[in-house]
Amino acid sequence: AAGVIQSPRHLIKEKRETATLKCYPIPRHDTVYWYQQGPGQDPQFLISFYEKMQSDKGSIPDRFSAQQFSDYHSELNMSSLELGDSALYFCASRTWGTGELFFGEGSRLTVL
Amino acid sequence: ELKVEQNPLFLSMQEGKNYTIYCNYSTTSDRLYWYRQDPGKSLESLFVLLSNGAVKQEGRLMASLDTKARLSTLHITAAVHDLSATYFCAVDPSGTYKYIFGTGTRLKVLA
């Protein structure tokens, strides 16, 4: 069965650089969520999209932005990267009905 | 502010033993989810609990939901080493689809 696909899986950037993460949800899932997980932390909600519109916003820094495109894939853009942005970034898509979230493998961002 | 608390945060147990992980939350919710995460890996969906009194079982794991007490439990029966992982509960407050994750319980099963 198709799963949530994230790219790149690993990313190394310098401080003040920019990074873009991509997420391809499970086909026919209409909602995408982005989470940030620091070492030993629980996943922190960043932002979500429903039918290509932003549906909710969490603790996403102003330096970050995201969007969902017409093919339902989503991109998380991160600018002016800081050391504290180093984390695992997960994308999840939601199945209609039960609301179960299916997570991608994550993108590990390291900021040096 | 919605709080989702799990206890214990860390659990080290012997193989063959039973134990329960608790997930308490501070607001109305009829939906609760349990996930498993291995170190550096993705979150794997374990259970979806959609109503008061819901009970789900898969292998050595059983999850239940008491919405009146705002409590969910994840019971481990006869633990095996392969169950070593971090377990998260996640709450969807009042069906808003704003998932809030618990603090996680890091389980280590000793052979």
JSON list of C-alpha atoms in Angstrom, two decimals:
[
{"chain": "A", "resi": 1, "resn": "ALA", "atom": "CA", "xyz": [0.00, 0.00, 0.00]},
{"chain": "A", "resi": 2, "resn": "ALA", "atom": "CA", "xyz": [1.16, 3.53, -0.73]},
{"chain": "A", "resi": 3, "resn": "GLY", "atom": "CA", "xyz": [2.59, 5.45, 2.20]},
{"chain": "A", "resi": 4, "resn": "VAL", "atom": "CA", "xyz": [3.46, 9.04, 2.93]},
{"chain": "A", "resi": 5, "resn": "ILE", "atom": "CA", "xyz": [6.66, 9.95, 1.13]},
{"chain": "A", "resi": 6, "resn": "GLN", "atom": "CA", "xyz": [9.03, 12.59, 2.39]},
{"chain": "A", "resi": 7, "resn": "SER", "atom": "CA", "xyz": [12.16, 14.00, 0.81]},
{"chain": "A", "resi": 8, "resn": "PRO", "atom": "CA", "xyz": [14.94, 14.49, 1.39]},
{"chain": "A", "resi": 9, "resn": "ARG", "atom": "CA", "xyz": [15.49, 11.98, 4.18]},
{"chain": "A", "resi": 10, "resn": "HIS", "atom": "CA", "xyz": [18.58, 13.77, 5.41]},
{"chain": "A", "resi": 11, "resn": "LEU", "atom": "CA", "xyz": [19.64, 17.37, 5.01]},
{"chain": "A", "resi": 12, "resn": "ILE", "atom": "CA", "xyz": [22.64, 19.26, 6.33]},
{"chain": "A", "resi": 13, "resn": "LYS", "atom": "CA", "xyz": [22.64, 23.05, 6.22]},
{"chain": "A", "resi": 14, "resn": "GLU", "atom": "CA", "xyz": [24.64, 25.91, 7.61]},
{"chain": "A", "resi": 15, "resn": "LYS", "atom": "CA", "xyz": [23.18, 28.58, 9.87]},
{"chain": "A", "resi": 16, "resn": "ARG", "atom": "CA", "xyz": [21.20, 31.25, 8.03]},
{"chain": "A", "resi": 17, "resn": "GLU", "atom": "CA", "xyz": [20.69, 29.00, 5.00]},
{"chain": "A", "resi": 18, "resn": "THR", "atom": "CA", "xyz": [17.35, 27.91, 3.59]},
{"chain": "A", "resi": 19, "resn": "ALA", "atom": "CA", "xyz": [15.86, 24.42, 3.38]},
{"chain": "A", "resi": 20, "resn": "THR", "atom": "CA", "xyz": [12.81, 22.94, 1.70]},
{"chain": "A", "resi": 21, "resn": "LEU", "atom": "CA", "xyz": [11.16, 19.68, 2.71]},
{"chain": "A", "resi": 22, "resn": "LYS", "atom": "CA", "xyz": [8.64, 17.87, 0.57]},
{"chain": "A", "resi": 23, "resn": "CYS", "atom": "CA", "xyz": [5.76, 15.59, 1.44]},
{"chain": "A", "resi": 24, "resn": "TYR", "atom": "CA", "xyz": [3.59, 13.42, -0.77]},
{"chain": "A", "resi": 25, "resn": "PRO", "atom": "CA", "xyz": [0.52, 12.21, 1.12]},
{"chain": "A", "resi": 26, "resn": "ILE", "atom": "CA", "xyz": [-1.27, 8.92, 0.65]},
{"chain": "A", "resi": 27, "resn": "PRO", "atom": "CA", "xyz": [-3.54, 9.16, -2.39]},
{"chain": "A", "resi": 28, "resn": "ARG", "atom": "CA", "xyz": [-7.05, 10.42, -1.57]},
{"chain": "A", "resi": 29, "resn": "HIS", "atom": "CA", "xyz": [-5.97, 11.74, 1.82]},
{"chain": "A", "resi": 30, "resn": "ASP", "atom": "CA", "xyz": [-7.01, 15.38, 1.84]},
{"chain": "A", "resi": 31, "resn": "THR", "atom": "CA", "xyz": [-5.20, 16.68, 4.89]},
{"chain": "A", "resi": 32, "resn": "VAL", "atom": "CA", "xyz": [-1.49, 17.06, 5.53]},
{"chain": "A", "resi": 33, "resn": "TYR", "atom": "CA", "xyz": [0.18, 17.80, 8.85]},
{"chain": "A", "resi": 34, "resn": "TRP", "atom": "CA", "xyz": [3.75, 18.86, 9.60]},
{"chain": "A", "resi": 35, "resn": "TYR", "atom": "CA", "xyz": [5.41, 18.03, 12.90]},
{"chain": "A", "resi": 36, "resn": "GLN", "atom": "CA", "xyz": [8.82, 18.83, 14.34]},
{"chain": "A", "resi": 37, "resn": "GLN", "atom": "CA", "xyz": [10.47, 16.43, 16.75]},
{"chain": "A", "resi": 38, "resn": "GLY", "atom": "CA", "xyz": [13.61, 17.34, 18.65]},
{"chain": "A", "resi": 39, "resn": "PRO", "atom": "CA", "xyz": [15.81, 14.68, 20.28]},
{"chain": "A", "resi": 40, "resn": "GLY", "atom": "CA", "xyz": [13.92, 12.95, 23.07]},
{"chain": "A", "resi": 41, "resn": "GLN", "atom": "CA", "xyz": [10.88, 15.17, 22.52]},
{"chain": "A", "resi": 42, "resn": "ASP", "atom": "CA", "xyz": [7.31, 14.49, 21.52]},
{"chain": "A", "resi": 43, "resn": "PRO", "atom": "CA", "xyz": [6.22, 15.64, 18.06]},
{"chain": "A", "resi": 44, "resn": "GLN", "atom": "CA", "xyz": [5.26, 19.32, 18.00]},
{"chain": "A", "resi": 45, "resn": "PHE", "atom": "CA", "xyz": [2.57, 20.39, 15.57]},
{"chain": "A", "resi": 46, "resn": "LEU", "atom": "CA", "xyz": [3.66, 23.03, 13.07]},
{"chain": "A", "resi": 47, "resn": "ILE", "atom": "CA", "xyz": [0.94, 23.47, 10.48]},
{"chain": "A", "resi": 48, "resn": "SER", "atom": "CA", "xyz": [-1.77, 21.61, 8.59]},
{"chain": "A", "resi": 49, "resn": "PHE", "atom": "CA", "xyz": [-3.55, 21.88, 5.26]},
{"chain": "A", "resi": 50, "resn": "TYR", "atom": "CA", "xyz": [-6.96, 20.70, 4.15]},
{"chain": "A", "resi": 51, "resn": "GLU", "atom": "CA", "xyz": [-7.84, 20.73, 0.48]},
{"chain": "A", "resi": 52, "resn": "LYS", "atom": "CA", "xyz": [-4.85, 22.96, -0.27]},
{"chain": "A", "resi": 53, "resn": "MET", "atom": "CA", "xyz": [-5.82, 25.60, 2.28]},
{"chain": "A", "resi": 54, "resn": "GLN", "atom": "CA", "xyz": [-4.09, 26.14, 5.59]},
{"chain": "A", "resi": 55, "resn": "SER", "atom": "CA", "xyz": [-6.39, 24.68, 8.22]},
{"chain": "A", "resi": 56, "resn": "ASP", "atom": "CA", "xyz": [-4.46, 25.16, 11.44]},
{"chain": "A", "resi": 57, "resn": "LYS", "atom": "CA", "xyz": [-1.24, 26.59, 12.71]},
{"chain": "A", "resi": 58, "resn": "GLY", "atom": "CA", "xyz": [0.81, 25.50, 15.67]},
{"chain": "A", "resi": 59, "resn": "SER", "atom": "CA", "xyz": [4.20, 26.49, 16.97]},
{"chain": "A", "resi": 60, "resn": "ILE", "atom": "CA", "xyz": [5.65, 27.28, 13.57]},
{"chain": "A", "resi": 61, "resn": "PRO", "atom": "CA", "xyz": [8.30, 30.02, 13.55]},
{"chain": "A", "resi": 62, "resn": "ASP", "atom": "CA", "xyz": [7.73, 33.01, 11.29]},
{"chain": "A", "resi": 63, "resn": "ARG", "atom": "CA", "xyz": [10.87, 31.95, 9.40]},
{"chain": "A", "resi": 64, "resn": "PHE", "atom": "CA", "xyz": [8.99, 28.87, 8.24]},
{"chain": "A", "resi": 65, "resn": "SER", "atom": "CA", "xyz": [6.26, 28.73, 5.65]},
{"chain": "A", "resi": 66, "resn": "ALA", "atom": "CA", "xyz": [4.39, 25.91, 3.99]},
{"chain": "A", "resi": 67, "resn": "GLN", "atom": "CA", "xyz": [1.87, 25.26, 1.29]},
{"chain": "A", "resi": 68, "resn": "GLN", "atom": "CA", "xyz": [-0.08, 22.47, -0.30]},
{"chain": "A", "resi": 69, "resn": "PHE", "atom": "CA", "xyz": [-0.19, 22.23, -4.06]},
{"chain": "A", "resi": 70, "resn": "SER", "atom": "CA", "xyz": [-2.87, 21.18, -6.52]},
{"chain": "A", "resi": 71, "resn": "ASP", "atom": "CA", "xyz": [-1.56, 17.59, -6.54]},
{"chain": "A", "resi": 72, "resn": "TYR", "atom": "CA", "xyz": [-1.86, 17.61, -2.70]},
{"chain": "A", "resi": 73, "resn": "HIS", "atom": "CA", "xyz": [1.84, 17.42, -2.06]},
{"chain": "A", "resi": 74, "resn": "SER", "atom": "CA", "xyz": [3.11, 19.87, 0.50]},
{"chain": "A", "resi": 75, "resn": "GLU", "atom": "CA", "xyz": [6.35, 21.74, 1.01]},
{"chain": "A", "resi": 76, "resn": "LEU", "atom": "CA", "xyz": [7.81, 23.19, 4.20]},
{"chain": "A", "resi": 77, "resn": "ASN", "atom": "CA", "xyz": [10.18, 26.08, 3.58]},
{"chain": "A", "resi": 78, "resn": "MET", "atom": "CA", "xyz": [12.57, 27.07, 6.31]},
{"chain": "A", "resi": 79, "resn": "SER", "atom": "CA", "xyz": [14.71, 30.20, 6.08]},
{"chain": "A", "resi": 80, "resn": "SER", "atom": "CA", "xyz": [17.41, 31.79, 8.23]},
{"chain": "A", "resi": 81, "resn": "LEU", "atom": "CA", "xyz": [18.08, 28.41, 9.76]},
{"chain": "A", "resi": 82, "resn": "GLU", "atom": "CA", "xyz": [19.21, 28.27, 13.37]},
{"chain": "A", "resi": 83, "resn": "LEU", "atom": "CA", "xyz": [20.98, 25.54, 15.29]},
{"chain": "A", "resi": 84, "resn": "GLY", "atom": "CA", "xyz": [17.76, 24.90, 17.20]},
{"chain": "A", "resi": 85, "resn": "ASP", "atom": "CA", "xyz": [15.98, 23.96, 13.98]},
{"chain": "A", "resi": 86, "resn": "SER", "atom": "CA", "xyz": [17.92, 20.70, 13.91]},
{"chain": "A", "resi": 87, "resn": "ALA", "atom": "CA", "xyz": [15.25, 18.04, 14.29]},
{"chain": "A", "resi": 88, "resn": "LEU", "atom": "CA", "xyz": [13.24, 15.33, 12.62]},
{"chain": "A", "resi": 89, "resn": "TYR", "atom": "CA", "xyz": [10.44, 16.77, 10.53]},
{"chain": "A", "resi": 90, "resn": "PHE", "atom": "CA", "xyz": [7.48, 14.52, 9.94]},
{"chain": "A", "resi": 91, "resn": "CYS", "atom": "CA", "xyz": [4.69, 14.85, 7.51]},
{"chain": "A", "resi": 92, "resn": "ALA", "atom": "CA", "xyz": [1.46, 12.96, 8.10]},
{"chain": "A", "resi": 93, "resn": "SER", "atom": "CA", "xyz": [-1.68, 12.56, 6.08]},
{"chain": "A", "resi": 94, "resn": "ARG", "atom": "CA", "xyz": [-5.08, 11.85, 7.54]},
{"chain": "A", "resi": 95, "resn": "THR", "atom": "CA", "xyz": [-7.63, 9.28, 6.53]},
{"chain": "A", "resi": 96, "resn": "TRP", "atom": "CA", "xyz": [-11.21, 10.43, 6.42]},
{"chain": "A", "resi": 97, "resn": "GLY", "atom": "CA", "xyz": [-13.54, 8.95, 9.02]},
{"chain": "A", "resi": 98, "resn": "THR", "atom": "CA", "xyz": [-11.33, 7.65, 11.82]},
{"chain": "A", "resi": 99, "resn": "GLY", "atom": "CA", "xyz": [-8.95, 10.57, 11.61]},
{"chain": "A", "resi": 100, "resn": "GLU", "atom": "CA", "xyz": [-5.99, 8.25, 11.86]},
{"chain": "A", "resi": 101, "resn": "LEU", "atom": "CA", "xyz": [-2.70, 9.90, 10.95]},
{"chain": "A", "resi": 102, "resn": "PHE", "atom": "CA", "xyz": [-0.18, 8.10, 8.77]},
{"chain": "A", "resi": 103, "resn": "PHE", "atom": "CA", "xyz": [3.35, 9.39, 9.09]},
{"chain": "A", "resi": 104, "resn": "GLY", "atom": "CA", "xyz": [6.15, 9.54, 6.60]},
{"chain": "A", "resi": 105, "resn": "GLU", "atom": "CA", "xyz": [9.65, 8.37, 7.41]},
{"chain": "A", "resi": 106, "resn": "GLY", "atom": "CA", "xyz": [10.69, 11.89, 8.30]},
{"chain": "A", "resi": 107, "resn": "SER", "atom": "CA", "xyz": [13.36, 14.32, 7.14]},
{"chain": "A", "resi": 108, "resn": "ARG", "atom": "CA", "xyz": [16.30, 14.77, 9.45]},
{"chain": "A", "resi": 109, "resn": "LEU", "atom": "CA", "xyz": [17.60, 18.33, 9.30]},
{"chain": "A", "resi": 110, "resn": "THR", "atom": "CA", "xyz": [20.98, 19.13, 10.79]},
{"chain": "A", "resi": 111, "resn": "VAL", "atom": "CA", "xyz": [22.00, 22.77, 11.04]},
{"chain": "A", "resi": 112, "resn": "LEU", "atom": "CA", "xyz": [25.70, 23.39, 11.57]},
{"chain": "B", "resi": 1, "resn": "GLU", "atom": "CA", "xyz": [-4.43, 24.81, 27.20]},
{"chain": "B", "resi": 2, "resn": "LEU", "atom": "CA", "xyz": [-4.83, 21.14, 26.41]},
{"chain": "B", "resi": 3, "resn": "LYS", "atom": "CA", "xyz": [-2.35, 18.93, 28.20]},
{"chain": "B", "resi": 4, "resn": "VAL", "atom": "CA", "xyz": [-1.69, 15.30, 27.42]},
{"chain": "B", "resi": 5, "resn": "GLU", "atom": "CA", "xyz": [0.39, 13.56, 30.01]},
{"chain": "B", "resi": 6, "resn": "GLN", "atom": "CA", "xyz": [1.74, 10.06, 29.98]},
{"chain": "B", "resi": 7, "resn": "ASN", "atom": "CA", "xyz": [3.16, 8.07, 32.79]},
{"chain": "B", "resi": 8, "resn": "PRO", "atom": "CA", "xyz": [5.54, 6.66, 33.34]},
{"chain": "B", "resi": 9, "resn": "LEU", "atom": "CA", "xyz": [7.95, 8.57, 31.13]},
{"chain": "B", "resi": 10, "resn": "PHE", "atom": "CA", "xyz": [10.45, 5.75, 31.30]},
{"chain": "B", "resi": 11, "resn": "LEU", "atom": "CA", "xyz": [9.75, 2.11, 31.90]},
{"chain": "B", "resi": 12, "resn": "SER", "atom": "CA", "xyz": [12.24, -0.70, 32.19]},
{"chain": "B", "resi": 13, "resn": "MET", "atom": "CA", "xyz": [10.70, -4.10, 32.58]},
{"chain": "B", "resi": 14, "resn": "GLN", "atom": "CA", "xyz": [11.65, -7.74, 32.40]},
{"chain": "B", "resi": 15, "resn": "GLU", "atom": "CA", "xyz": [10.48, -9.98, 29.62]},
{"chain": "B", "resi": 16, "resn": "GLY", "atom": "CA", "xyz": [7.32, -11.85, 30.52]},
{"chain": "B", "resi": 17, "resn": "LYS", "atom": "CA", "xyz": [6.00, -9.16, 32.85]},
{"chain": "B", "resi": 18, "resn": "ASN", "atom": "CA", "xyz": [2.82, -7.11, 32.50]},
{"chain": "B", "resi": 19, "resn": "TYR", "atom": "CA", "xyz": [2.55, -3.35, 32.77]},
{"chain": "B", "resi": 20, "resn": "THR", "atom": "CA", "xyz": [0.25, -0.45, 31.94]},
{"chain": "B", "resi": 21, "resn": "ILE", "atom": "CA", "xyz": [1.04, 2.93, 30.43]},
{"chain": "B", "resi": 22, "resn": "TYR", "atom": "CA", "xyz": [-1.38, 5.75, 31.24]},
{"chain": "B", "resi": 23, "resn": "CYS", "atom": "CA", "xyz": [-2.42, 8.69, 29.10]},
{"chain": "B", "resi": 24, "resn": "ASN", "atom": "CA", "xyz": [-4.31, 11.52, 30.80]},
{"chain": "B", "resi": 25, "resn": "TYR", "atom": "CA", "xyz": [-5.70, 14.52, 28.98]},
{"chain": "B", "resi": 26, "resn": "SER", "atom": "CA", "xyz": [-7.26, 17.73, 30.13]},
{"chain": "B", "resi": 27, "resn": "THR", "atom": "CA", "xyz": [-10.10, 18.42, 27.70]},
{"chain": "B", "resi": 28, "resn": "THR", "atom": "CA", "xyz": [-13.09, 16.74, 26.13]},
{"chain": "B", "resi": 29, "resn": "SER", "atom": "CA", "xyz": [-12.18, 14.22, 23.49]},
{"chain": "B", "resi": 30, "resn": "ASP", "atom": "CA", "xyz": [-13.79, 11.12, 22.05]},
{"chain": "B", "resi": 31, "resn": "ARG", "atom": "CA", "xyz": [-10.84, 10.22, 19.88]},
{"chain": "B", "resi": 32, "resn": "LEU", "atom": "CA", "xyz": [-7.49, 8.96, 21.00]},
{"chain": "B", "resi": 33, "resn": "TYR", "atom": "CA", "xyz": [-4.65, 7.35, 19.11]},
{"chain": "B", "resi": 34, "resn": "TRP", "atom": "CA", "xyz": [-1.64, 5.32, 20.14]},
{"chain": "B", "resi": 35, "resn": "TYR", "atom": "CA", "xyz": [1.61, 5.33, 18.19]},
{"chain": "B", "resi": 36, "resn": "ARG", "atom": "CA", "xyz": [4.88, 3.49, 18.46]},
{"chain": "B", "resi": 37, "resn": "GLN", "atom": "CA", "xyz": [8.21, 5.02, 17.54]},
{"chain": "B", "resi": 38, "resn": "ASP", "atom": "CA", "xyz": [11.56, 3.26, 17.29]},
{"chain": "B", "resi": 39, "resn": "PRO", "atom": "CA", "xyz": [14.65, 5.49, 17.72]},
{"chain": "B", "resi": 40, "resn": "GLY", "atom": "CA", "xyz": [15.13, 7.80, 14.75]},
{"chain": "B", "resi": 41, "resn": "LYS", "atom": "CA", "xyz": [12.18, 6.23, 12.94]},
{"chain": "B", "resi": 42, "resn": "SER", "atom": "CA", "xyz": [8.68, 7.20, 11.98]},
{"chain": "B", "resi": 43, "resn": "LEU", "atom": "CA", "xyz": [5.56, 6.95, 14.11]},
{"chain": "B", "resi": 44, "resn": "GLU", "atom": "CA", "xyz": [3.58, 3.78, 13.51]},
{"chain": "B", "resi": 45, "resn": "SER", "atom": "CA", "xyz": [-0.13, 3.77, 14.23]},
{"chain": "B", "resi": 46, "resn": "LEU", "atom": "CA", "xyz": [-1.09, 1.13, 16.79]},
{"chain": "B", "resi": 47, "resn": "PHE", "atom": "CA", "xyz": [-4.65, 1.82, 17.89]},
{"chain": "B", "resi": 48, "resn": "VAL", "atom": "CA", "xyz": [-7.52, 4.13, 17.04]},
{"chain": "B", "resi": 49, "resn": "LEU", "atom": "CA", "xyz": [-10.03, 4.61, 19.87]},
{"chain": "B", "resi": 50, "resn": "LEU", "atom": "CA", "xyz": [-13.14, 6.48, 18.81]},
{"chain": "B", "resi": 51, "resn": "SER", "atom": "CA", "xyz": [-15.60, 6.29, 21.67]},
{"chain": "B", "resi": 52, "resn": "ASN", "atom": "CA", "xyz": [-15.97, 5.89, 25.40]},
{"chain": "B", "resi": 53, "resn": "GLY", "atom": "CA", "xyz": [-15.32, 2.33, 26.46]},
{"chain": "B", "resi": 54, "resn": "ALA", "atom": "CA", "xyz": [-13.47, 1.42, 23.27]},
{"chain": "B", "resi": 55, "resn": "VAL", "atom": "CA", "xyz": [-11.03, -1.44, 23.68]},
{"chain": "B", "resi": 56, "resn": "LYS", "atom": "CA", "xyz": [-8.64, -2.65, 21.02]},
{"chain": "B", "resi": 57, "resn": "GLN", "atom": "CA", "xyz": [-6.13, -5.48, 21.17]},
{"chain": "B", "resi": 58, "resn": "GLU", "atom": "CA", "xyz": [-3.25, -6.45, 18.94]},
{"chain": "B", "resi": 59, "resn": "GLY", "atom": "CA", "xyz": [-0.89, -9.16, 20.05]},
{"chain": "B", "resi": 60, "resn": "ARG", "atom": "CA", "xyz": [0.51, -8.34, 23.48]},
{"chain": "B", "resi": 61, "resn": "LEU", "atom": "CA", "xyz": [-0.88, -4.81, 23.48]},
{"chain": "B", "resi": 62, "resn": "MET", "atom": "CA", "xyz": [-4.35, -3.71, 24.52]},
{"chain": "B", "resi": 63, "resn": "ALA", "atom": "CA", "xyz": [-5.62, -0.13, 24.56]},
{"chain": "B", "resi": 64, "resn": "SER", "atom": "CA", "xyz": [-8.72, 1.28, 26.18]},
{"chain": "B", "resi": 65, "resn": "LEU", "atom": "CA", "xyz": [-10.43, 4.65, 26.42]},
{"chain": "B", "resi": 66, "resn": "ASP", "atom": "CA", "xyz": [-12.48, 6.17, 29.25]},
{"chain": "B", "resi": 67, "resn": "THR", "atom": "CA", "xyz": [-13.61, 9.58, 28.02]},
{"chain": "B", "resi": 68, "resn": "LYS", "atom": "CA", "xyz": [-15.35, 10.41, 31.29]},
{"chain": "B", "resi": 69, "resn": "ALA", "atom": "CA", "xyz": [-12.12, 10.00, 33.22]},
{"chain": "B", "resi": 70, "resn": "ARG", "atom": "CA", "xyz": [-10.16, 11.47, 30.30]},
{"chain": "B", "resi": 71, "resn": "LEU", "atom": "CA", "xyz": [-7.88, 8.49, 30.48]},
{"chain": "B", "resi": 72, "resn": "SER", "atom": "CA", "xyz": [-6.51, 5.93, 28.10]},
{"chain": "B", "resi": 73, "resn": "THR", "atom": "CA", "xyz": [-4.40, 2.94, 29.00]},
{"chain": "B", "resi": 74, "resn": "LEU", "atom": "CA", "xyz": [-2.00, 0.82, 26.99]},
{"chain": "B", "resi": 75, "resn": "HIS", "atom": "CA", "xyz": [-1.57, -2.55, 28.64]},
{"chain": "B", "resi": 76, "resn": "ILE", "atom": "CA", "xyz": [1.38, -4.77, 27.87]},
{"chain": "B", "resi": 77, "resn": "THR", "atom": "CA", "xyz": [1.02, -8.48, 28.49]},
{"chain": "B", "resi": 78, "resn": "ALA", "atom": "CA", "xyz": [4.04, -10.78, 28.82]},
{"chain": "B", "resi": 79, "resn": "ALA", "atom": "CA", "xyz": [6.47, -8.24, 27.40]},
{"chain": "B", "resi": 80, "resn": "VAL", "atom": "CA", "xyz": [9.06, -9.25, 24.86]},
{"chain": "B", "resi": 81, "resn": "HIS", "atom": "CA", "xyz": [12.21, -7.41, 23.80]},
{"chain": "B", "resi": 82, "resn": "ASP", "atom": "CA", "xyz": [10.70, -6.42, 20.44]},
{"chain": "B", "resi": 83, "resn": "LEU", "atom": "CA", "xyz": [8.24, -4.16, 22.25]},
{"chain": "B", "resi": 84, "resn": "SER", "atom": "CA", "xyz": [11.07, -1.83, 23.27]},
{"chain": "B", "resi": 85, "resn": "ALA", "atom": "CA", "xyz": [10.20, 1.56, 21.78]},
{"chain": "B", "resi": 86, "resn": "THR", "atom": "CA", "xyz": [8.66, 4.91, 22.67]},
{"chain": "B", "resi": 87, "resn": "TYR", "atom": "CA", "xyz": [4.88, 4.93, 22.84]},
{"chain": "B", "resi": 88, "resn": "PHE", "atom": "CA", "xyz": [2.87, 8.09, 22.29]},
{"chain": "B", "resi": 89, "resn": "CYS", "atom": "CA", "xyz": [-0.78, 8.76, 22.79]},
{"chain": "B", "resi": 90, "resn": "ALA", "atom": "CA", "xyz": [-2.39, 11.56, 20.78]},
{"chain": "B", "resi": 91, "resn": "VAL", "atom": "CA", "xyz": [-5.67, 13.29, 21.49]},
{"chain": "B", "resi": 92, "resn": "ASP", "atom": "CA", "xyz": [-8.03, 14.93, 19.03]},
{"chain": "B", "resi": 93, "resn": "PRO", "atom": "CA", "xyz": [-9.92, 17.50, 21.16]},
{"chain": "B", "resi": 94, "resn": "SER", "atom": "CA", "xyz": [-13.64, 17.42, 20.41]},
{"chain": "B", "resi": 95, "resn": "GLY", "atom": "CA", "xyz": [-13.07, 16.14, 16.91]},
{"chain": "B", "resi": 96, "resn": "THR", "atom": "CA", "xyz": [-11.19, 19.26, 15.83]},
{"chain": "B", "resi": 97, "resn": "TYR", "atom": "CA", "xyz": [-8.46, 17.23, 14.11]},
{"chain": "B", "resi": 98, "resn": "LYS", "atom": "CA", "xyz": [-5.86, 19.17, 16.10]},
{"chain": "B", "resi": 99, "resn": "TYR", "atom": "CA", "xyz": [-3.79, 16.29, 17.35]},
{"chain": "B", "resi": 100, "resn": "ILE", "atom": "CA", "xyz": [-1.89, 16.86, 20.55]},
{"chain": "B", "resi": 101, "resn": "PHE", "atom": "CA", "xyz": [0.73, 14.29, 21.45]},
{"chain": "B", "resi": 102, "resn": "GLY", "atom": "CA", "xyz": [1.55, 13.08, 24.90]},
{"chain": "B", "resi": 103, "resn": "THR", "atom": "CA", "xyz": [4.99, 13.26, 26.40]},
{"chain": "B", "resi": 104, "resn": "GLY", "atom": "CA", "xyz": [5.80, 9.70, 25.35]},
{"chain": "B", "resi": 105, "resn": "THR", "atom": "CA", "xyz": [6.75, 6.63, 27.36]},
{"chain": "B", "resi": 106, "resn": "ARG", "atom": "CA", "xyz": [10.11, 5.12, 26.60]},
{"chain": "B", "resi": 107, "resn": "LEU", "atom": "CA", "xyz": [9.82, 1.39, 27.16]},
{"chain": "B", "resi": 108, "resn": "LYS", "atom": "CA", "xyz": [12.79, -0.90, 27.49]},
{"chain": "B", "resi": 109, "resn": "VAL", "atom": "CA", "xyz": [12.17, -4.62, 27.82]},
{"chain": "B", "resi": 110, "resn": "LEU", "atom": "CA", "xyz": [15.11, -6.47, 29.27]},
{"chain": "B", "resi": 111, "resn": "ALA", "atom": "CA", "xyz": [15.81, -9.98, 28.09]}
]
